mmCIF file of C-alpha atoms in Angstrom:
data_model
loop_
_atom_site.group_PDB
_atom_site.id
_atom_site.type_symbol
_atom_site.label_atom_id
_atom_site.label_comp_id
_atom_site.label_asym_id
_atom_site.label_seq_id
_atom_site.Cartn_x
_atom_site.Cartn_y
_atom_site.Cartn_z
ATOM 1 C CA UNK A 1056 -3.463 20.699 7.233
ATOM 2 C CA UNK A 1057 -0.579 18.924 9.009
ATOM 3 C CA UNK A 1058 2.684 21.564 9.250
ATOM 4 C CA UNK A 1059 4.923 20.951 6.263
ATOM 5 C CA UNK A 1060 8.062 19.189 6.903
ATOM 6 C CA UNK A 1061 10.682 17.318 5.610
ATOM 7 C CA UNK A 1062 9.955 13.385 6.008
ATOM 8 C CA UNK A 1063 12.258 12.128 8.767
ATOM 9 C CA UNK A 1064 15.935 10.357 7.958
ATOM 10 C CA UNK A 1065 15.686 7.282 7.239
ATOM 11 C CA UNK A 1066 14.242 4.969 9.733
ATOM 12 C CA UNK A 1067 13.645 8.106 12.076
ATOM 13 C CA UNK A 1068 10.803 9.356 13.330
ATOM 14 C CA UNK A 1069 11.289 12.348 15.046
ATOM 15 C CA UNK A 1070 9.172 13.441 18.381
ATOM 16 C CA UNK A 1071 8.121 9.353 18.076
ATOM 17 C CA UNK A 1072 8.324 6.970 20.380
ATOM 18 C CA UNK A 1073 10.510 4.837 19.124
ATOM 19 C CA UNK A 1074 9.261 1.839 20.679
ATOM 20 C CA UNK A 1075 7.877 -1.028 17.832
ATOM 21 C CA UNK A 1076 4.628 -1.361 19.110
ATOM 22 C CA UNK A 1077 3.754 2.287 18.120
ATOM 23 C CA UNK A 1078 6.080 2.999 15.575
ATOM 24 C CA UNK A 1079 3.582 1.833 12.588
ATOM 25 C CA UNK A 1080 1.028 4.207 13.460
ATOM 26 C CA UNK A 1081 3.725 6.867 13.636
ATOM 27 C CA UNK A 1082 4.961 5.666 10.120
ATOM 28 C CA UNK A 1083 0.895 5.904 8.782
ATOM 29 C CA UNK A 1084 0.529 9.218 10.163
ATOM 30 C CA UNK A 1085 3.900 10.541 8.388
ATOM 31 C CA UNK A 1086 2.523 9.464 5.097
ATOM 32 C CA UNK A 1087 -1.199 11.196 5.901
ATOM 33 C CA UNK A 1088 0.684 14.119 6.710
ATOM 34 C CA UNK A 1089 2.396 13.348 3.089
ATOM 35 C CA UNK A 1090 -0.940 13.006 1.111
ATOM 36 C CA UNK A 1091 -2.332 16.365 3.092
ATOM 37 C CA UNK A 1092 0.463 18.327 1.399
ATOM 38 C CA UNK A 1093 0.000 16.850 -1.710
ATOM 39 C CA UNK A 1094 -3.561 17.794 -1.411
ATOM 40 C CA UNK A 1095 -3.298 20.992 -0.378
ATOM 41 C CA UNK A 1096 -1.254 22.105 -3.168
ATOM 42 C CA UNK A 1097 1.804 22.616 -0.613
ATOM 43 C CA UNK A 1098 4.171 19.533 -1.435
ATOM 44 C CA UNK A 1099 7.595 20.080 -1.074
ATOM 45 C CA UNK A 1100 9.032 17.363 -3.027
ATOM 46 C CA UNK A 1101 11.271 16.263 -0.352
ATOM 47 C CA UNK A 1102 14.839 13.960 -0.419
ATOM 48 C CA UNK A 1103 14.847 14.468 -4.446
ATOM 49 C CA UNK A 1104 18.449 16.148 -4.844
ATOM 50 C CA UNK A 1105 21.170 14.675 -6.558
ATOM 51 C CA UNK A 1106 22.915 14.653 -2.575
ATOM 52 C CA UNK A 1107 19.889 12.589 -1.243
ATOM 53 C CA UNK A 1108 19.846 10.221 -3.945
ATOM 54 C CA UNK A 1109 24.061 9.930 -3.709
ATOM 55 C CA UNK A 1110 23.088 9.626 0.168
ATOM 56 C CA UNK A 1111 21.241 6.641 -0.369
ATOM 57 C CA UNK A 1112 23.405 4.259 -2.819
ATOM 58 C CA UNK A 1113 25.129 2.712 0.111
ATOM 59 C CA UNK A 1114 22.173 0.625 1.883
ATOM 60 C CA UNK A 1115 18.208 1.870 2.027
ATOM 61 C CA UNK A 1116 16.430 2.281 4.993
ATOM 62 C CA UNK A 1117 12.848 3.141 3.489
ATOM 63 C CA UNK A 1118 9.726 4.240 6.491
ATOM 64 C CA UNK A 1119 6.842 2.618 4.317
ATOM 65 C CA UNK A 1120 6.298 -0.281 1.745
ATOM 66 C CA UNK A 1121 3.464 0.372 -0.864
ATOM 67 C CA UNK A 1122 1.876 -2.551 -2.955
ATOM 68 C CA UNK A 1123 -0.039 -0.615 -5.776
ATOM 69 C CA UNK A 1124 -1.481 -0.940 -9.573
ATOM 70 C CA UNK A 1125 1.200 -0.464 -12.255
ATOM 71 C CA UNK A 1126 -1.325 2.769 -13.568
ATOM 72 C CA UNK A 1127 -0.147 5.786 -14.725
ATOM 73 C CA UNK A 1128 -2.105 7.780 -12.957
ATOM 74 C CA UNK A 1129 -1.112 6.935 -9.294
ATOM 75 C CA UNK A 1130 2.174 8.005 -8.717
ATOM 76 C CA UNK A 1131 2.834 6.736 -5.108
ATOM 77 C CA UNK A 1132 5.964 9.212 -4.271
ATOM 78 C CA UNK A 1133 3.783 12.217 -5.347
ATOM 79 C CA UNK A 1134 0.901 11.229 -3.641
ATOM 80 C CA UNK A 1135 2.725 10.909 -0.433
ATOM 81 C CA UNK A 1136 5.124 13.557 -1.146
ATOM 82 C CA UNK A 1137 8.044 11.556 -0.710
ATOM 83 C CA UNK A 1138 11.506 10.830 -2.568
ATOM 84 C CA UNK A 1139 14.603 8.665 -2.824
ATOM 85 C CA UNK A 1140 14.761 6.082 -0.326
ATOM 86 C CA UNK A 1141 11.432 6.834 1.681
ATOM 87 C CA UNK A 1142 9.032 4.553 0.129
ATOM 88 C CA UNK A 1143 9.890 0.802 -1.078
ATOM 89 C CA UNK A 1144 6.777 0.549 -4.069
ATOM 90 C CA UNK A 1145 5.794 -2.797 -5.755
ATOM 91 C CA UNK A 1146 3.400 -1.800 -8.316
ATOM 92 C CA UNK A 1147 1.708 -4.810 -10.357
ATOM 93 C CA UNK A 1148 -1.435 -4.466 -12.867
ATOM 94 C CA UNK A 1149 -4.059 -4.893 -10.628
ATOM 95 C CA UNK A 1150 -2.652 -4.123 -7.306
ATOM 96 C CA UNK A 1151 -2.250 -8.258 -7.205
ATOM 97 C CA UNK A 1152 -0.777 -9.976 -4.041
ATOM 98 C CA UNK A 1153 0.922 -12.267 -6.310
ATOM 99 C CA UNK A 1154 3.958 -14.368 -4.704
ATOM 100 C CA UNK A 1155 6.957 -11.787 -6.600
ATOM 101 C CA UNK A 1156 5.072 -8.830 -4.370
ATOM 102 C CA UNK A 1157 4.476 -11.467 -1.367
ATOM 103 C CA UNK A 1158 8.467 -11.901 -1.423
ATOM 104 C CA UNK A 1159 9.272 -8.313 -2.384
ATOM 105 C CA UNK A 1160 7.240 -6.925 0.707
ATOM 106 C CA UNK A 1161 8.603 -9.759 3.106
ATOM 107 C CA UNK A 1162 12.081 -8.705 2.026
ATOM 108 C CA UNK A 1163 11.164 -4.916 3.241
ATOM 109 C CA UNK A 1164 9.901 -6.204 6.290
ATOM 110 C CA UNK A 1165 12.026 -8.985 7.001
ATOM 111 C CA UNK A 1166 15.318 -7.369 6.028
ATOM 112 C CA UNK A 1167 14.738 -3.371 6.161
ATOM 113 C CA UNK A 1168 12.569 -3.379 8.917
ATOM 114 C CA UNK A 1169 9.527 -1.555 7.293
ATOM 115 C CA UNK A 1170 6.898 -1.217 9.739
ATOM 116 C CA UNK A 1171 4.011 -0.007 7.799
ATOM 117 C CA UNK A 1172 2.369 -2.045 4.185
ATOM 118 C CA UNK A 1173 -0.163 0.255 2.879
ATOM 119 C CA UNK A 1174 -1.741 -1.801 -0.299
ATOM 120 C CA UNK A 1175 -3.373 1.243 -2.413
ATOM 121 C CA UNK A 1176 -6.080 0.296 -4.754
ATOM 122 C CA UNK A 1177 -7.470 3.112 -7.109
ATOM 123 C CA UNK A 1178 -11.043 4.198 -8.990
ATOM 124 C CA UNK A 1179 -11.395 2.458 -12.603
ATOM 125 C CA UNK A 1180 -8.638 -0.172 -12.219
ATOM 126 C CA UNK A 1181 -8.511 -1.164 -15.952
ATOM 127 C CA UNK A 1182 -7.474 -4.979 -14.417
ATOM 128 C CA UNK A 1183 -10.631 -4.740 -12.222
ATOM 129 C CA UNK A 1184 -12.825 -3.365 -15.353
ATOM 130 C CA UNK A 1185 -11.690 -6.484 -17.318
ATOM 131 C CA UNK A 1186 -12.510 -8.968 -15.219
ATOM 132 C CA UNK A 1187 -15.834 -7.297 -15.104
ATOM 133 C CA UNK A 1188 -15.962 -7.901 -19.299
ATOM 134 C CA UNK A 1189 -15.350 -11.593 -20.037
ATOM 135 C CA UNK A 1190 -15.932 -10.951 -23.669
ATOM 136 C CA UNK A 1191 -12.352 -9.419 -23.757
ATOM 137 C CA UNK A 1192 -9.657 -10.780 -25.954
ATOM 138 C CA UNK A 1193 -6.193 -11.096 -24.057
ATOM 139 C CA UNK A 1194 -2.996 -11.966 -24.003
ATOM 140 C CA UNK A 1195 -1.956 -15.254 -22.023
ATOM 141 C CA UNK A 1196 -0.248 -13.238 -19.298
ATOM 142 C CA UNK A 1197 -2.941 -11.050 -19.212
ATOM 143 C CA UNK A 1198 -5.876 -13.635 -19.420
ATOM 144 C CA UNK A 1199 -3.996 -15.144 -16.042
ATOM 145 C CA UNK A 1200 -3.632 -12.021 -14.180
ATOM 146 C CA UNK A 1201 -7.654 -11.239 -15.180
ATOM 147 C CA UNK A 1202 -8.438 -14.534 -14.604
ATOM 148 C CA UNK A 1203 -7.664 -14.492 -10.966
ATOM 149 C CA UNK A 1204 -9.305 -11.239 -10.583
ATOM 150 C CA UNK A 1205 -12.254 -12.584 -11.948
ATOM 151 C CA UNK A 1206 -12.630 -15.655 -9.831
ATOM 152 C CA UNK A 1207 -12.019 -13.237 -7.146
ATOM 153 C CA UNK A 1208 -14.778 -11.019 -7.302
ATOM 154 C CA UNK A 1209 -16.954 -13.886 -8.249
ATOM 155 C CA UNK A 1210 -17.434 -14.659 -4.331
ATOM 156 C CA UNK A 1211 -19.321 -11.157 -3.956
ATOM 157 C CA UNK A 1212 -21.716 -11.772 -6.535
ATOM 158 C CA UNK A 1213 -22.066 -10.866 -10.428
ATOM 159 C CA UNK A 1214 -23.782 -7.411 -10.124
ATOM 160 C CA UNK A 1215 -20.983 -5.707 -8.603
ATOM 161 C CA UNK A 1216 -20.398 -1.838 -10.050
ATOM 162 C CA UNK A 1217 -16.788 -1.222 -11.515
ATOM 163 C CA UNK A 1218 -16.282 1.008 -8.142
ATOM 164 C CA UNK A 1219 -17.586 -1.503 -5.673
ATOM 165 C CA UNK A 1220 -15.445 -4.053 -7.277
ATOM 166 C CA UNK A 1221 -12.324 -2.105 -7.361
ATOM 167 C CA UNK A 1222 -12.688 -1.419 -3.601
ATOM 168 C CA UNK A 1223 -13.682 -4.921 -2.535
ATOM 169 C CA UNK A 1224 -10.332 -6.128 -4.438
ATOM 170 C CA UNK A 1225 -8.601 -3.796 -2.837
ATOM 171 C CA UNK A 1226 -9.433 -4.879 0.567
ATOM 172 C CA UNK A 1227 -9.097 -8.527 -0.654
ATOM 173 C CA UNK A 1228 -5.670 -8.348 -1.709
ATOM 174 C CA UNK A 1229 -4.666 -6.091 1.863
ATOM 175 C CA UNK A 1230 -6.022 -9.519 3.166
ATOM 176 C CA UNK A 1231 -4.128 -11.948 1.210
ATOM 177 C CA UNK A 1232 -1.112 -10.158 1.827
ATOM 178 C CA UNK A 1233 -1.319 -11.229 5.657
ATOM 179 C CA UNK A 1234 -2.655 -14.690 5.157
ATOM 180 C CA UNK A 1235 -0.334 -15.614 2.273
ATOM 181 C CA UNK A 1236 2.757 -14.928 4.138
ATOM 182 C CA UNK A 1237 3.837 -16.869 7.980
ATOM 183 C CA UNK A 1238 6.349 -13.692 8.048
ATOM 184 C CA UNK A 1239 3.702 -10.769 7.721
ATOM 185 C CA UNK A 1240 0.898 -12.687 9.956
ATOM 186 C CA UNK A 1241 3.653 -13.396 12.791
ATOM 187 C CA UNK A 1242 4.951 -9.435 12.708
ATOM 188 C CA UNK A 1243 1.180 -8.055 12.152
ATOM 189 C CA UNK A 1244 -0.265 -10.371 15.459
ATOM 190 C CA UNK A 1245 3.070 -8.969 16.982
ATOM 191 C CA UNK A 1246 1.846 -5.308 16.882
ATOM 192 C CA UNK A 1247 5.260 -5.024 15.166
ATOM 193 C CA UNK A 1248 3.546 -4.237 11.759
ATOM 194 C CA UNK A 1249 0.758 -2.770 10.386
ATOM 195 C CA UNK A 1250 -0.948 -3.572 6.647
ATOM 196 C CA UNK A 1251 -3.507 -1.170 5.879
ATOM 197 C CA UNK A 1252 -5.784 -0.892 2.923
ATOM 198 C CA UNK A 1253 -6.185 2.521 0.840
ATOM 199 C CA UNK A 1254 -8.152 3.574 -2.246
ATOM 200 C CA UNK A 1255 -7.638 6.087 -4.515
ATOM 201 C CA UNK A 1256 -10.044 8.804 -6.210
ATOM 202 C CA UNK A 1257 -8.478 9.556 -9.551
ATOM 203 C CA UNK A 1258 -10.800 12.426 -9.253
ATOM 204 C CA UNK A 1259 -10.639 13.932 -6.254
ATOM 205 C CA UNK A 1260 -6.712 12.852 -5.609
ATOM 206 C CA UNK A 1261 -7.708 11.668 -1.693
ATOM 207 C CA UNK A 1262 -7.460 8.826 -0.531
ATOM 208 C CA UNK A 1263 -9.787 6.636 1.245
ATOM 209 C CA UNK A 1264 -8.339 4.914 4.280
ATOM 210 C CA UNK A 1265 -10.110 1.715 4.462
ATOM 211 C CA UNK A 1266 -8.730 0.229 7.474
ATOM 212 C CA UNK A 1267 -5.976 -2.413 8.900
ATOM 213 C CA UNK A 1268 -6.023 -6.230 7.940
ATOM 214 C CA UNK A 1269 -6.333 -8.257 11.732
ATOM 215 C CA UNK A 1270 -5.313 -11.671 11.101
ATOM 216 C CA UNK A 1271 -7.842 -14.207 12.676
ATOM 217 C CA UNK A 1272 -6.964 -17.593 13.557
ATOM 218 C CA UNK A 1273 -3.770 -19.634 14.444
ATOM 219 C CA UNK A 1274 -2.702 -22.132 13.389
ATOM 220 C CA UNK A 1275 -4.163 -23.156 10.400
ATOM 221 C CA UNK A 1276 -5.483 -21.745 7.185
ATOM 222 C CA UNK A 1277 -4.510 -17.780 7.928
ATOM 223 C CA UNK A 1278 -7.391 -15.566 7.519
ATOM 224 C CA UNK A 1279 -7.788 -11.776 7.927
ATOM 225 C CA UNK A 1280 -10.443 -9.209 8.750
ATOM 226 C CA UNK A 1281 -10.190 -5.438 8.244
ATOM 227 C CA UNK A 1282 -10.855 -3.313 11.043
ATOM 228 C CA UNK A 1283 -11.172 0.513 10.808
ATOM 229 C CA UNK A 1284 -10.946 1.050 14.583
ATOM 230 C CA UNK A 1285 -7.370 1.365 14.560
#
């Protein structure tokens, strides 16, 4: 288990080189080192005090941005043991790369300097599950939201389990992220940012870490690979 700490100040990473070109990796391993805790049974609910959260009104300097499902059940500060002002979290049904997260996670890069995206997908997505079940009745907002999931996962076939299809989305949408935005593909081929892919065991609490997007190609239509070598 990593030694229990206090996450950094903001924007500090202590015993880090502070140089950009590692300071992503630096940022991932501070939230493993979260999650471990968490795991372990040993979190210790850090920068959650009245003080911290007063500390914080003036401007936020946040280590990590997180885009994530809108469920219940995954609670991104817990899981990283984390608190006010450490994590900027856009949290959609789905865990969609629509363009209101594409502009909320360019404004954390582009204007807070967040190194690090992690896009966190998680077991039994009930967005995944319906675009697996066509029969469903929906709303209109919902129909559009499923919709695109749907047409999605049709590229990987029709006979795709609920789990395999919640982790191939996941991926996907750690993908679009990169090649939906000029800003994220320019600081990602920079070595200036990382956007890495996670997914979530609502049983088992861990989290799978399914690797970094790599964009491929330039100019032109942006594409992305995901490499777990990093």
């Amino acid at each position: 288990m990593a030694e229990s700490s206090a996450p950094p100040e903001p924007n500090q990473l202590p015993d880090q080189d502070p140089s950009p070109l590692v300071r992503p990796d630096a940022v991932l391993r501070w939230l493993k080192e979260g999650h471990e805790r968490f795991l372990d049974g040993h979190s210790i609910h850090p920068h959650t005090t009245r003080e911290r959260m007063r500390a914080v009104v003036e401007g936020q300097h946040p280590l990590a941005a997180v885009l994530g499902c809108a469920d219940s059940r995954v609670p991104v500060e817990l899981l990283f043991d984390s608190g006010f002002g450490d994590l900027f979290v856009v949290r959609n049904a789905g865990t969609m790369s629509t363009t209101a997260a594409i502009a909320s996670l360019e404004y954390a890069v582009g204007h807070l300097d967040v190194s690090l995206v992690v896009v966190l997908g998680h077991e039994a997505c009930g967005a995944v599950s319906a675009a697996l079940n066509p029969q469903l009745l929906l709303t209109p907002s919902l129909s559009q939201v499923v919709g695109q999931l749907r047409m999605e996962l049709l590229q990987y076939g029709e006979h795709l389990s609920l789990e395999e299809s919640c982790r191939r989305h996941t991926l996907s949408a750690a993908a679009n992220l990169v090649h939906s935005s000029v800003l994220l593909t320019d600081r990602v081929r920079a070595g200036h940012l990382a956007v890495v892919a996670g997914y979530y065991d609502l049983h088992s609490s861990a989290i799978d870490w399914m690797g970094h997007v790599e964009p491929i190609g330039y100019p032109g239509p942006a594409q992305a690979s995901i490499s777990r070598q990093r």
